[in-house]
Amino acid sequence: MTGRLATRLGRLARIALVALITLPLLAAPARPAPAAAYSKRIIGYFVQWAVYARGYEPADIPADKLTHVNYAFLAVNAATGQLYSIDTYADFQKVFPAKNGLPAQTWDQSAANAAGNFGRLRDVKALHPDLKVLLSVGGWTLSSPFPAVAAYLEAGVPAAKLAMGIPFYGRSWETVPATDHGIFQSGLAGPSQGTDGNWENGVFDYWKVVELAATSGYTAYTDPLSQVPFLYGPNLSSWRTAGGLFVTYESPASLAGKLALIQDRGLGGVMFWELSGDVRDVADSASLLGLMAKAFASGSTSGGARPWQWLLLAPGS
């Protein structure tokens, strides 16, 4: 191990130590842990800001379908390694009513910084003591203190420590020509932020893609080579009259192939961004989380991956 790499990993270790010191804030009272329900890790991101416009709170987390919740995000002081909240109101002070078996929070708890998302995650842990709650440090514009991912690969991280990333969202473009149902055509990123299920220009929550696919005028297709699903239909922005809406996304069918690949290659599991993007009913056949839980339930088996999927992890790919 080179001196530079050792320094990088040492820095990560210090940050991880701070995280471990902070994690007891989320710990539940000690209980005997039940037998593992899943053969692989199922890691779902809960985003701090979901409690606002999205209306998704920790009480909505289907904890029995997860092994880990990754809380996004905490920031890190690059000089000291100290973690800190980027929204103390959401993290410690917001008061949630009773919901889904969790008790109502109080204003006294809020005053003591014991309410909010962190207080609620303690309640979730009390009901699901086998669920691991992790603090995701950095992310988006907060990641500058971290070394490149190559540092982990150079250090020889084994496959069982790696989790495949799964999107619970779709990328979208408008004014896309109808040629070949829009595939490989050009367009403009859209619709604009503010459309239902759309929190960022050119991005849809997965549940919204499912809703569109069931709407007259929109049709779901699958690229025969990559087996990636996509949707084509009318533009949603009323002022755009040329072409149509093209959305590429993850579907239960495409996810099933990736889950098989994870099993076949001995990877550690999945992580996905993010919980509020899925359909709300995990028993629905359209639920991506529901499919993950079913595939990785202890004792379950899966078929082999299709040949095209091996390219995902082939050397040099």
mmCIF file of N, CA and C in Angstrom, residues 129-197:
data_model
loop_
_atom_site.group_PDB
_atom_site.id
_atom_site.type_symbol
_atom_site.label_atom_id
_atom_site.label_comp_id
_atom_site.label_asym_id
_atom_site.label_seq_id
_atom_site.Cartn_x
_atom_site.Cartn_y
_atom_site.Cartn_z
ATOM 1 N N PRO A 129 -35.363 -3.651 15.515
ATOM 2 C CA PRO A 129 -34.003 -3.569 16.067
ATOM 3 C C PRO A 129 -32.926 -4.153 15.165
ATOM 4 N N ASP A 130 -33.320 -4.986 14.185
ATOM 5 C CA ASP A 130 -32.334 -5.554 13.265
ATOM 6 C C ASP A 130 -31.986 -4.597 12.139
ATOM 7 N N LEU A 131 -32.747 -3.524 11.970
ATOM 8 C CA LEU A 131 -32.483 -2.548 10.921
ATOM 9 C C LEU A 131 -31.273 -1.703 11.312
ATOM 10 N N LYS A 132 -30.332 -1.555 10.394
ATOM 11 C CA LYS A 132 -29.152 -0.729 10.646
ATOM 12 C C LYS A 132 -29.374 0.645 10.018
ATOM 13 N N VAL A 133 -29.148 1.682 10.806
ATOM 14 C CA VAL A 133 -29.287 3.057 10.335
ATOM 15 C C VAL A 133 -27.895 3.667 10.215
ATOM 16 N N LEU A 134 -27.553 4.070 9.007
ATOM 17 C CA LEU A 134 -26.234 4.613 8.724
ATOM 18 C C LEU A 134 -26.346 6.096 8.396
ATOM 19 N N LEU A 135 -25.271 6.815 8.629
ATOM 20 C CA LEU A 135 -25.213 8.226 8.290
ATOM 21 C C LEU A 135 -24.394 8.380 7.014
ATOM 22 N N SER A 136 -25.026 8.901 5.986
ATOM 23 C CA SER A 136 -24.325 9.124 4.726
ATOM 24 C C SER A 136 -23.664 10.492 4.780
ATOM 25 N N VAL A 137 -22.354 10.493 4.678
ATOM 26 C CA VAL A 137 -21.579 11.718 4.844
ATOM 27 C C VAL A 137 -21.146 12.232 3.483
ATOM 28 N N GLY A 138 -21.410 13.514 3.222
ATOM 29 C CA GLY A 138 -21.032 14.092 1.939
ATOM 30 C C GLY A 138 -22.211 14.101 1.007
ATOM 31 N N GLY A 139 -21.987 13.687 -0.246
ATOM 32 C CA GLY A 139 -23.054 13.664 -1.217
ATOM 33 C C GLY A 139 -23.192 14.976 -1.959
ATOM 34 N N TRP A 140 -23.342 14.870 -3.271
ATOM 35 C CA TRP A 140 -23.564 16.024 -4.142
ATOM 36 C C TRP A 140 -22.479 17.075 -3.932
ATOM 37 N N THR A 141 -22.816 18.236 -3.379
ATOM 38 C CA THR A 141 -21.816 19.305 -3.242
ATOM 39 C C THR A 141 -21.007 19.193 -1.954
ATOM 40 N N LEU A 142 -21.230 18.147 -1.161
ATOM 41 C CA LEU A 142 -20.560 18.030 0.134
ATOM 42 C C LEU A 142 -19.458 16.979 0.141
ATOM 43 N N SER A 143 -19.048 16.490 -1.025
ATOM 44 C CA SER A 143 -18.146 15.342 -1.097
ATOM 45 C C SER A 143 -16.678 15.696 -1.286
ATOM 46 N N SER A 144 -16.349 16.972 -1.336
ATOM 47 C CA SER A 144 -14.963 17.344 -1.632
ATOM 48 C C SER A 144 -13.932 16.801 -0.635
ATOM 49 N N PRO A 145 -14.272 16.556 0.655
ATOM 50 C CA PRO A 145 -13.243 16.050 1.562
ATOM 51 C C PRO A 145 -12.837 14.592 1.325
ATOM 52 N N PHE A 146 -13.527 13.871 0.426
ATOM 53 C CA PHE A 146 -13.265 12.450 0.269
ATOM 54 C C PHE A 146 -12.310 12.147 -0.876
ATOM 55 N N PRO A 147 -11.461 11.061 -0.766
ATOM 56 C CA PRO A 147 -10.600 10.610 -1.871
ATOM 57 C C PRO A 147 -11.405 9.904 -2.937
ATOM 58 N N ALA A 148 -10.778 9.632 -4.094
ATOM 59 C CA ALA A 148 -11.485 8.952 -5.189
ATOM 60 C C ALA A 148 -11.848 7.537 -4.825
ATOM 61 N N VAL A 149 -12.951 6.975 -5.501
ATOM 62 C CA VAL A 149 -13.384 5.603 -5.264
ATOM 63 C C VAL A 149 -12.261 4.621 -5.553
ATOM 64 N N ALA A 150 -11.333 5.032 -6.457
ATOM 65 C CA ALA A 150 -10.219 4.160 -6.821
ATOM 66 C C ALA A 150 -9.404 3.731 -5.605
ATOM 67 N N ALA A 151 -9.417 4.550 -4.559
ATOM 68 C CA ALA A 151 -8.667 4.198 -3.354
ATOM 69 C C ALA A 151 -9.163 2.893 -2.750
ATOM 70 N N TYR A 152 -10.475 2.676 -2.792
ATOM 71 C CA TYR A 152 -11.035 1.435 -2.266
ATOM 72 C C TYR A 152 -10.675 0.264 -3.161
ATOM 73 N N LEU A 153 -10.771 0.480 -4.468
ATOM 74 C CA LEU A 153 -10.463 -0.606 -5.394
ATOM 75 C C LEU A 153 -9.004 -0.995 -5.315
ATOM 76 N N GLU A 154 -8.115 -0.006 -5.213
ATOM 77 C CA GLU A 154 -6.692 -0.287 -5.092
ATOM 78 C C GLU A 154 -6.383 -1.041 -3.807
ATOM 79 N N ALA A 155 -7.217 -0.812 -2.798
ATOM 80 C CA ALA A 155 -7.006 -1.486 -1.517
ATOM 81 C C ALA A 155 -7.539 -2.914 -1.513
ATOM 82 N N GLY A 156 -8.154 -3.334 -2.645
ATOM 83 C CA GLY A 156 -8.611 -4.721 -2.760
ATOM 84 C C GLY A 156 -9.908 -5.013 -2.044
ATOM 85 N N VAL A 157 -10.874 -4.084 -2.078
ATOM 86 C CA VAL A 157 -12.175 -4.343 -1.448
ATOM 87 C C VAL A 157 -12.847 -5.530 -2.138
ATOM 88 N N PRO A 158 -13.250 -6.576 -1.405
ATOM 89 C CA PRO A 158 -13.856 -7.764 -2.016
ATOM 90 C C PRO A 158 -15.267 -7.513 -2.535
ATOM 91 N N ALA A 159 -15.706 -8.380 -3.455
ATOM 92 C CA ALA A 159 -17.020 -8.222 -4.082
ATOM 93 C C ALA A 159 -18.148 -8.172 -3.059
ATOM 94 N N ALA A 160 -18.028 -8.962 -1.987
ATOM 95 C CA ALA A 160 -19.094 -9.016 -0.980
ATOM 96 C C ALA A 160 -19.270 -7.695 -0.249
ATOM 97 N N LYS A 161 -18.298 -6.802 -0.385
ATOM 98 C CA LYS A 161 -18.402 -5.488 0.254
ATOM 99 C C LYS A 161 -18.991 -4.442 -0.682
ATOM 100 N N LEU A 162 -19.269 -4.835 -1.934
ATOM 101 C CA LEU A 162 -19.766 -3.891 -2.918
ATOM 102 C C LEU A 162 -21.269 -4.042 -3.111
ATOM 103 N N ALA A 163 -21.971 -2.933 -3.234
ATOM 104 C CA ALA A 163 -23.412 -2.945 -3.470
ATOM 105 C C ALA A 163 -23.696 -2.244 -4.798
ATOM 106 N N MET A 164 -24.576 -2.822 -5.593
ATOM 107 C CA MET A 164 -24.927 -2.224 -6.876
ATOM 108 C C MET A 164 -25.948 -1.109 -6.677
ATOM 109 N N GLY A 165 -25.714 0.032 -7.326
ATOM 110 C CA GLY A 165 -26.621 1.164 -7.207
ATOM 111 C C GLY A 165 -27.811 1.033 -8.146
ATOM 112 N N ILE A 166 -29.004 1.287 -7.619
ATOM 113 C CA ILE A 166 -30.246 1.181 -8.385
ATOM 114 C C ILE A 166 -30.987 2.517 -8.306
ATOM 115 N N PRO A 167 -31.407 3.088 -9.441
ATOM 116 C CA PRO A 167 -32.129 4.363 -9.408
ATOM 117 C C PRO A 167 -33.627 4.173 -9.191
ATOM 118 N N PHE A 168 -34.179 4.884 -8.241
ATOM 119 C CA PHE A 168 -35.634 4.928 -8.062
ATOM 120 C C PHE A 168 -36.157 6.216 -8.710
ATOM 121 N N TYR A 169 -35.653 6.496 -9.903
ATOM 122 C CA TYR A 169 -36.050 7.686 -10.654
ATOM 123 C C TYR A 169 -35.800 7.434 -12.131
ATOM 124 N N GLY A 170 -36.342 8.298 -12.975
ATOM 125 C CA GLY A 170 -36.105 8.218 -14.403
ATOM 126 C C GLY A 170 -35.561 9.533 -14.925
ATOM 127 N N ARG A 171 -34.697 9.468 -15.937
ATOM 128 C CA ARG A 171 -34.189 10.653 -16.617
ATOM 129 C C ARG A 171 -35.084 10.934 -17.813
ATOM 130 N N SER A 172 -35.429 12.216 -18.039
ATOM 131 C CA SER A 172 -36.416 12.518 -19.067
ATOM 132 C C SER A 172 -36.019 13.693 -19.951
ATOM 133 N N TRP A 173 -36.525 13.643 -21.183
ATOM 134 C CA TRP A 173 -36.320 14.701 -22.160
ATOM 135 C C TRP A 173 -37.645 14.957 -22.893
ATOM 136 N N GLU A 174 -37.886 16.189 -23.284
ATOM 137 C CA GLU A 174 -39.053 16.534 -24.097
ATOM 138 C C GLU A 174 -38.600 16.967 -25.493
ATOM 139 N N THR A 175 -39.568 17.147 -26.393
ATOM 140 C CA THR A 175 -39.345 17.490 -27.811
ATOM 141 C C THR A 175 -38.504 16.441 -28.513
ATOM 142 N N VAL A 176 -38.582 15.213 -28.060
ATOM 143 C CA VAL A 176 -37.816 14.123 -28.674
ATOM 144 C C VAL A 176 -38.596 13.591 -29.878
ATOM 145 N N PRO A 177 -37.989 13.506 -31.066
ATOM 146 C CA PRO A 177 -38.693 12.987 -32.245
ATOM 147 C C PRO A 177 -39.220 11.584 -32.008
ATOM 148 N N ALA A 178 -40.317 11.234 -32.671
ATOM 149 C CA ALA A 178 -40.961 9.939 -32.472
ATOM 150 C C ALA A 178 -40.245 8.796 -33.179
ATOM 151 N N THR A 179 -39.215 9.091 -33.969
ATOM 152 C CA THR A 179 -38.455 8.064 -34.676
ATOM 153 C C THR A 179 -37.953 7.002 -33.699
ATOM 154 N N ASP A 180 -38.261 5.726 -33.978
ATOM 155 C CA ASP A 180 -37.872 4.612 -33.100
ATOM 156 C C ASP A 180 -38.324 4.849 -31.660
ATOM 157 N N HIS A 181 -39.478 5.495 -31.517
ATOM 158 C CA HIS A 181 -40.056 5.785 -30.200
ATOM 159 C C HIS A 181 -39.132 6.652 -29.349
ATOM 160 N N GLY A 182 -38.292 7.443 -30.018
ATOM 161 C CA GLY A 182 -37.443 8.395 -29.317
ATOM 162 C C GLY A 182 -36.047 7.923 -28.980
ATOM 163 N N ILE A 183 -35.756 6.630 -29.136
ATOM 164 C CA ILE A 183 -34.452 6.119 -28.721
ATOM 165 C C ILE A 183 -33.356 6.654 -29.645
ATOM 166 N N PHE A 184 -32.285 7.134 -29.038
ATOM 167 C CA PHE A 184 -31.123 7.716 -29.726
ATOM 168 C C PHE A 184 -31.454 9.002 -30.479
ATOM 169 N N GLN A 185 -32.569 9.643 -30.124
ATOM 170 C CA GLN A 185 -32.915 10.933 -30.705
ATOM 171 C C GLN A 185 -32.506 12.042 -29.730
ATOM 172 N N SER A 186 -32.510 13.272 -30.196
ATOM 173 C CA SER A 186 -32.140 14.397 -29.344
ATOM 174 C C SER A 186 -33.383 15.063 -28.765
ATOM 175 N N GLY A 187 -33.193 15.794 -27.671
ATOM 176 C CA GLY A 187 -34.311 16.482 -27.042
ATOM 177 C C GLY A 187 -33.821 17.466 -26.010
ATOM 178 N N LEU A 188 -34.750 18.055 -25.284
ATOM 179 C CA LEU A 188 -34.445 19.019 -24.232
ATOM 180 C C LEU A 188 -34.798 18.419 -22.879
ATOM 181 N N ALA A 189 -33.903 18.560 -21.916
ATOM 182 C CA ALA A 189 -34.179 18.025 -20.583
ATOM 183 C C ALA A 189 -35.446 18.636 -20.029
ATOM 184 N N GLY A 190 -36.337 17.792 -19.564
ATOM 185 C CA GLY A 190 -37.600 18.320 -19.057
ATOM 186 C C GLY A 190 -38.492 17.172 -18.610
ATOM 187 N N PRO A 191 -39.637 17.468 -18.034
ATOM 188 C CA PRO A 191 -40.184 18.824 -17.863
ATOM 189 C C PRO A 191 -39.478 19.595 -16.755
ATOM 190 N N SER A 192 -39.861 20.846 -16.603
ATOM 191 C CA SER A 192 -39.231 21.698 -15.615
ATOM 192 C C SER A 192 -39.651 21.308 -14.207
ATOM 193 N N GLN A 193 -38.795 21.648 -13.260
ATOM 194 C CA GLN A 193 -39.084 21.370 -11.851
ATOM 195 C C GLN A 193 -40.429 21.959 -11.460
ATOM 196 N N GLY A 194 -41.189 21.204 -10.683
ATOM 197 C CA GLY A 194 -42.495 21.664 -10.236
ATOM 198 C C GLY A 194 -43.626 20.818 -10.762
ATOM 199 N N THR A 195 -43.372 20.065 -11.844
ATOM 200 C CA THR A 195 -44.366 19.112 -12.322
ATOM 201 C C THR A 195 -44.513 18.000 -11.291
ATOM 202 N N ASP A 196 -45.713 17.472 -11.128
ATOM 203 C CA ASP A 196 -45.972 16.424 -10.141
ATOM 204 C C ASP A 196 -44.971 15.280 -10.281
ATOM 205 N N GLY A 197 -44.317 14.928 -9.167
ATOM 206 C CA GLY A 197 -43.343 13.839 -9.187
ATOM 207 C C GLY A 197 -42.004 14.216 -9.781
#
